[in-house]
PDB file of C-alpha atoms in Angstrom:
ATOM      1  CA  MET A  86     112.668  64.243  92.916  1.00 56.00           C
ATOM      2  CA  ALA A  87     113.732  66.914  94.999  1.00 66.00           C
ATOM      3  CA  HIS A  88     115.982  66.107  97.664  1.00 71.00           C
ATOM      4  CA  ALA A  89     115.002  66.711 101.284  1.00 65.00           C
ATOM      5  CA  GLU A  90     117.841  68.691 103.596  1.00 79.00           C
ATOM      6  CA  SER A  91     117.702  69.162 107.027  1.00 84.00           C
ATOM      7  CA  LEU A  92     118.615  71.913 108.803  1.00 83.00           C
ATOM      8  CA  THR A  93     121.715  72.020 110.242  1.00 84.00           C
ATOM      9  CA  MET A  94     123.854  74.706 112.862  1.00 85.00           C
ATOM     10  CA  ALA A  95     126.507  74.675 109.778  1.00 81.00           C
ATOM     11  CA  SER A  96     123.614  75.610 107.248  1.00 79.00           C
ATOM     12  CA  LEU A  97     121.894  77.913 109.375  1.00 80.00           C
ATOM     13  CA  THR A  98     124.818  79.789 110.120  1.00 85.00           C
ATOM     14  CA  ASP A  99     126.070  79.688 106.123  1.00 82.00           C
ATOM     15  CA  LEU A 100     122.759  82.460 106.112  1.00 83.00           C
ATOM     16  CA  LEU A 101     124.819  84.896 107.359  1.00 88.00           C
ATOM     17  CA  THR A 102     126.422  86.757 104.213  1.00 91.00           C
ATOM     18  CA  ILE A 103     126.748  90.213 102.881  1.00 91.00           C
ATOM     19  CA  LYS A 104     123.533  89.031 100.515  1.00 93.00           C
ATOM     20  CA  GLY A 105     121.712  87.958 103.243  1.00 93.00           C
ATOM     21  CA  ALA A 106     122.817  91.415 105.785  1.00 94.00           C
ATOM     22  CA  TYR A 107     121.470  93.239 102.772  1.00 96.00           C
ATOM     23  CA  LEU A 108     118.406  92.148 102.483  1.00 97.00           C
ATOM     24  CA  LEU A 109     117.909  92.574 106.054  1.00 97.00           C
ATOM     25  CA  ALA A 110     119.329  96.155 106.121  1.00 97.00           C
ATOM     26  CA  TYR A 111     117.206  96.893 103.031  1.00 98.00           C
ATOM     27  CA  GLY A 112     113.796  95.505 104.546  1.00 98.00           C
ATOM     28  CA  TRP A 113     114.243  97.228 107.527  1.00 98.00           C
ATOM     29  CA  LEU A 114     115.007 100.472 105.942  1.00 98.00           C
ATOM     30  CA  TYR A 115     112.006 100.157 103.699  1.00 98.00           C
ATOM     31  CA  GLY A 116     109.719  98.592 106.040  1.00 98.00           C
ATOM     32  CA  MET A 117     110.428 101.070 108.705  1.00 98.00           C
ATOM     33  CA  SER A 118     109.915 103.647 106.220  1.00 98.00           C
ATOM     34  CA  ILE A 119     106.666 102.833 104.702  1.00 98.00           C
ATOM     35  CA  TRP A 120     105.508 102.714 108.561  1.00 98.00           C
ATOM     36  CA  ILE A 121     106.432 106.190 109.603  1.00 97.00           C
ATOM     37  CA  SER A 122     105.243 107.800 106.327  1.00 96.00           C
ATOM     38  CA  PHE A 123     102.600 106.378 106.217  1.00 97.00           C
ATOM     39  CA  PHE A 124     100.908 104.256 108.924  1.00 97.00           C
ATOM     40  CA  GLY A 125     102.441 105.562 112.238  1.00 96.00           C
ATOM     41  CA  GLY A 126     102.341 109.200 112.141  1.00 94.00           C
ATOM     42  CA  ILE A 127      98.195 109.267 110.673  1.00 95.00           C
ATOM     43  CA  ILE A 128      97.533 107.038 114.034  1.00 97.00           C
ATOM     44  CA  ALA A 129      99.478 108.706 115.745  1.00 97.00           C
ATOM     45  CA  TYR A 130      97.924 112.282 114.812  1.00 96.00           C
ATOM     46  CA  ARG A 131      94.387 110.876 114.858  1.00 97.00           C
ATOM     47  CA  SER A 132      95.401 109.387 118.258  1.00 98.00           C
ATOM     48  CA  LEU A 133      96.707 112.142 120.512  1.00 97.00           C
ATOM     49  CA  PRO A 134      96.231 115.992 121.048  1.00 95.00           C
ATOM     50  CA  LYS A 135      98.367 117.829 119.247  1.00 92.00           C
ATOM     51  CA  HIS A 136     101.281 118.804 121.813  1.00 94.00           C
ATOM     52  CA  GLN A 137     101.367 115.081 122.348  1.00 96.00           C
ATOM     53  CA  PHE A 138     101.495 114.398 118.735  1.00 96.00           C
ATOM     54  CA  GLY A 139     104.012 117.074 118.286  1.00 95.00           C
ATOM     55  CA  ALA A 140     106.080 115.398 121.331  1.00 95.00           C
ATOM     56  CA  LEU A 141     106.158 112.255 120.285  1.00 97.00           C
ATOM     57  CA  GLN A 142     107.081 113.189 116.583  1.00 96.00           C
ATOM     58  CA  HIS A 143     109.463 115.437 117.654  1.00 96.00           C
ATOM     59  CA  ARG A 144     111.181 112.338 119.792  1.00 96.00           C
ATOM     60  CA  THR A 145     110.573 109.231 117.020  1.00 97.00           C
ATOM     61  CA  PHE A 146     111.653 111.248 113.972  1.00 97.00           C
ATOM     62  CA  PRO A 147     115.193 111.583 115.035  1.00 97.00           C
ATOM     63  CA  VAL A 148     115.129 107.932 115.764  1.00 98.00           C
ATOM     64  CA  TYR A 149     113.918 107.524 112.131  1.00 98.00           C
ATOM     65  CA  PHE A 150     116.157 109.663 110.522  1.00 98.00           C
ATOM     66  CA  ALA A 151     118.957 108.565 111.885  1.00 98.00           C
ATOM     67  CA  SER A 152     118.778 105.141 111.433  1.00 98.00           C
ATOM     68  CA  SER A 153     117.925 106.076 108.029  1.00 98.00           C
ATOM     69  CA  VAL A 154     121.037 107.859 107.362  1.00 98.00           C
ATOM     70  CA  LEU A 155     123.297 104.821 108.971  1.00 98.00           C
ATOM     71  CA  LEU A 156     121.202 102.097 106.738  1.00 98.00           C
ATOM     72  CA  SER A 157     120.968 104.036 103.540  1.00 98.00           C
ATOM     73  CA  SER A 158     124.671 104.392 103.897  1.00 98.00           C
ATOM     74  CA  VAL A 159     125.367 100.992 105.291  1.00 98.00           C
ATOM     75  CA  LEU A 160     124.025  99.401 102.209  1.00 98.00           C
ATOM     76  CA  LEU A 161     125.426 102.504  99.856  1.00 98.00           C
ATOM     77  CA  ALA A 162     128.801 100.926 100.978  1.00 96.00           C
ATOM     78  CA  LEU A 163     127.840  97.181 100.357  1.00 96.00           C
ATOM     79  CA  TRP A 164     126.466  98.197  97.104  1.00 97.00           C
ATOM     80  CA  ALA A 165     129.776  99.768  95.924  1.00 95.00           C
ATOM     81  CA  TYR A 166     131.838  96.786  97.431  1.00 94.00           C
ATOM     82  CA  THR A 167     129.630  94.128  95.699  1.00 94.00           C
ATOM     83  CA  HIS A 168     129.841  96.148  92.314  1.00 94.00           C
ATOM     84  CA  ALA A 169     133.059  97.065  91.726  1.00 90.00           C
ATOM     85  CA  GLY A 170     132.422  99.031  88.280  1.00 90.00           C
ATOM     86  CA  ILE A 171     130.603 101.646  89.835  1.00 93.00           C
ATOM     87  CA  LEU A 172     133.570 104.370  90.797  1.00 90.00           C
ATOM     88  CA  SER A 173     134.288 104.016  86.865  1.00 92.00           C
ATOM     89  CA  ASN A 174     130.912 104.592  85.956  1.00 94.00           C
ATOM     90  CA  LEU A 175     129.771 107.249  88.370  1.00 93.00           C
ATOM     91  CA  ALA A 176     129.642 109.624  85.937  1.00 95.00           C
ATOM     92  CA  ARG A 177     126.780 107.296  84.188  1.00 95.00           C
ATOM     93  CA  PRO A 178     123.584 107.312  86.098  1.00 94.00           C
ATOM     94  CA  SER A 179     122.042 105.044  83.357  1.00 95.00           C
ATOM     95  CA  HIS A 180     123.850 102.374  84.424  1.00 95.00           C
ATOM     96  CA  PRO A 181     121.773 100.218  86.188  1.00 94.00           C
ATOM     97  CA  ASP A 182     124.239  99.428  88.846  1.00 96.00           C
ATOM     98  CA  VAL A 183     125.165 103.803  89.326  1.00 97.00           C
ATOM     99  CA  ALA A 184     121.373 104.055  89.495  1.00 97.00           C
ATOM    100  CA  GLN A 185     120.988 102.286  92.166  1.00 97.00           C
ATOM    101  CA  ALA A 186     123.821 103.821  93.862  1.00 98.00           C
ATOM    102  CA  TYR A 187     122.553 107.044  93.133  1.00 98.00           C
ATOM    103  CA  ALA A 188     119.148 105.845  94.746  1.00 98.00           C
ATOM    104  CA  LEU A 189     120.478 104.814  97.777  1.00 98.00           C
ATOM    105  CA  GLY A 190     123.087 108.079  98.065  1.00 98.00           C
ATOM    106  CA  SER A 191     119.580 110.359  97.327  1.00 98.00           C
ATOM    107  CA  VAL A 192     117.936 108.338 100.663  1.00 98.00           C
ATOM    108  CA  THR A 193     121.103 109.484 102.494  1.00 98.00           C
ATOM    109  CA  LEU A 194     121.161 112.786 101.588  1.00 98.00           C
ATOM    110  CA  PHE A 195     117.076 113.206 101.745  1.00 98.00           C
ATOM    111  CA  GLN A 196     117.426 111.947 105.152  1.00 98.00           C
ATOM    112  CA  GLY A 197     120.416 113.593 106.326  1.00 98.00           C
ATOM    113  CA  ILE A 198     119.246 116.944 105.512  1.00 98.00           C
ATOM    114  CA  ASN A 199     115.966 116.246 107.530  1.00 98.00           C
ATOM    115  CA  GLN A 200     118.480 114.555 110.586  1.00 98.00           C
ATOM    116  CA  PHE A 201     120.623 117.427 110.580  1.00 98.00           C
ATOM    117  CA  VAL A 202     118.945 120.959 109.092  1.00 98.00           C
ATOM    118  CA  VAL A 203     115.376 120.683 108.532  1.00 98.00           C
ATOM    119  CA  GLY A 204     114.062 118.341 111.683  1.00 97.00           C
ATOM    120  CA  PRO A 205     115.813 120.625 113.977  1.00 97.00           C
ATOM    121  CA  LEU A 206     114.109 123.310 113.066  1.00 98.00           C
ATOM    122  CA  THR A 207     111.109 122.297 112.614  1.00 97.00           C
ATOM    123  CA  SER A 208     111.092 121.358 116.535  1.00 96.00           C
ATOM    124  CA  LYS A 209     112.054 124.282 117.030  1.00 97.00           C
ATOM    125  CA  THR A 210     109.681 126.043 115.277  1.00 97.00           C
ATOM    126  CA  MET A 211     107.010 123.880 116.586  1.00 96.00           C
ATOM    127  CA  PHE A 212     107.883 124.440 120.557  1.00 95.00           C
ATOM    128  CA  LYS A 213     108.421 128.140 119.864  1.00 97.00           C
ATOM    129  CA  ARG A 214     104.457 127.965 118.543  1.00 96.00           C
ATOM    130  CA  HIS A 215     103.662 125.860 121.746  1.00 95.00           C
ATOM    131  CA  LYS A 216     104.886 128.825 123.862  1.00 96.00           C
ATOM    132  CA  LEU A 217     103.046 131.074 122.123  1.00 96.00           C
ATOM    133  CA  GLU A 218      99.972 129.517 122.666  1.00 94.00           C
ATOM    134  CA  LYS A 219     100.587 129.596 126.371  1.00 95.00           C
ATOM    135  CA  GLU A 220     100.975 133.134 126.055  1.00 95.00           C
ATOM    136  CA  GLU A 221      98.221 134.413 124.376  1.00 94.00           C
ATOM    137  CA  GLY A 222      96.033 131.602 125.461  1.00 93.00           C
ATOM    138  CA  LYS A 223      94.776 130.946 121.585  1.00 93.00           C
ATOM    139  CA  SER A 224      95.643 127.738 119.067  1.00 93.00           C
ATOM    140  CA  TYR A 225      97.673 128.317 116.735  1.00 92.00           C
ATOM    141  CA  HIS A 226      94.796 127.472 114.307  1.00 89.00           C
ATOM    142  CA  GLU A 227      92.897 130.079 116.157  1.00 91.00           C
ATOM    143  CA  PRO A 228      90.967 133.301 114.655  1.00 88.00           C
ATOM    144  CA  ASN A 229      92.270 136.291 114.858  1.00 90.00           C
ATOM    145  CA  VAL A 230      96.247 135.179 116.090  1.00 93.00           C
ATOM    146  CA  SER A 231      98.882 137.277 116.046  1.00 95.00           C
ATOM    147  CA  ALA A 232     100.975 137.917 113.122  1.00 96.00           C
ATOM    148  CA  GLU A 233     104.164 136.273 114.966  1.00 97.00           C
ATOM    149  CA  MET A 234     101.829 133.504 115.716  1.00 95.00           C
ATOM    150  CA  LYS A 235     100.961 133.563 111.790  1.00 95.00           C
ATOM    151  CA  ALA A 236     104.771 134.057 110.814  1.00 97.00           C
ATOM    152  CA  LEU A 237     105.499 130.572 113.136  1.00 97.00           C
ATOM    153  CA  ASN A 238     102.655 128.701 111.269  1.00 96.00           C
ATOM    154  CA  SER A 239     103.725 129.953 107.570  1.00 97.00           C
ATOM    155  CA  ARG A 240     107.722 128.397 108.945  1.00 98.00           C
ATOM    156  CA  PHE A 241     106.313 125.402 110.512  1.00 97.00           C
ATOM    157  CA  GLY A 242     104.401 124.378 107.402  1.00 97.00           C
ATOM    158  CA  MET A 243     107.104 125.341 104.854  1.00 98.00           C
ATOM    159  CA  LEU A 244     109.870 123.152 107.243  1.00 98.00           C
ATOM    160  CA  HIS A 245     106.870 120.147 107.481  1.00 96.00           C
ATOM    161  CA  GLY A 246     106.358 120.587 103.714  1.00 97.00           C
ATOM    162  CA  ILE A 247     110.612 120.552 102.804  1.00 98.00           C
ATOM    163  CA  SER A 248     110.800 117.337 105.471  1.00 98.00           C
ATOM    164  CA  SER A 249     107.795 115.910 103.942  1.00 97.00           C
ATOM    165  CA  VAL A 250     108.896 116.010 100.393  1.00 98.00           C
ATOM    166  CA  ALA A 251     112.559 114.952 101.271  1.00 98.00           C
ATOM    167  CA  ASN A 252     110.915 111.930 102.676  1.00 98.00           C
ATOM    168  CA  LEU A 253     108.986 110.889 100.477  1.00 98.00           C
ATOM    169  CA  GLY A 254     111.834 111.391  97.673  1.00 98.00           C
ATOM    170  CA  ALA A 255     113.553 108.347 100.175  1.00 98.00           C
ATOM    171  CA  VAL A 256     110.804 106.188 100.135  1.00 98.00           C
ATOM    172  CA  ILE A 257     110.423 106.504  96.500  1.00 98.00           C
ATOM    173  CA  ALA A 258     114.364 106.193  96.086  1.00 98.00           C
ATOM    174  CA  LEU A 259     114.248 102.952  98.273  1.00 98.00           C
ATOM    175  CA  GLY A 260     110.969 101.840  96.357  1.00 98.00           C
ATOM    176  CA  PHE A 261     112.995 101.841  92.932  1.00 98.00           C
ATOM    177  CA  HIS A 262     115.872  99.763  94.817  1.00 98.00           C
ATOM    178  CA  GLY A 263     113.122  97.291  95.375  1.00 98.00           C
ATOM    179  CA  LEU A 264     111.642  97.024  92.918  1.00 98.00           C
ATOM    180  CA  TRP A 265     115.514  96.657  90.845  1.00 97.00           C
ATOM    181  CA  LEU A 266     116.271  94.141  93.850  1.00 97.00           C
ATOM    182  CA  GLY A 267     113.073  92.145  93.421  1.00 96.00           C
ATOM    183  CA  ASN A 268     113.650  91.836  89.289  1.00 97.00           C
ATOM    184  CA  ASN A 269     117.324  91.528  89.395  1.00 95.00           C
ATOM    185  CA  GLY A 270     118.799  90.555  92.992  1.00 91.00           C
ATOM    186  CA  LEU A 271     121.936  91.534  94.075  1.00 87.00           C
TER     187      LEU A 271
END
């Protein structure tokens, strides 16, 4: 028969471990990534006028990307700290612990690119497009927009595509890491 335990302050403080912190940070990062990537943005896109949607994304994405960079960096540092053989096997990506480090590093890299390069360029392009819409009295998607608007549309589409691919890469890497954690633990 199983022994029944009672929760005490001591048993609750025993939960505060590196493993517990790691799992909470991973859950926060993965959940946030899934929500932002597949639910929140779609709901906002369908619910808000396009300029309000753009303003919301302009405010939301920097927080999301910065949080992703911070959390994935912390996870990578904790992973390296708790898996001593990573540095000596860094050139062996097929080594399981190293593969997980590469997965976490790719999240940091992809979201860092979004935070510091692609995101600001996308926002700048979006606001130029909004300004030009006011000047021309036309929405960006109307027929017969100016050549300048077409160029901005093309640039915005390219930047948005790069950002989406980088973000999807981060989500896939996090999914891979989560599957590893679920099957092999920390």
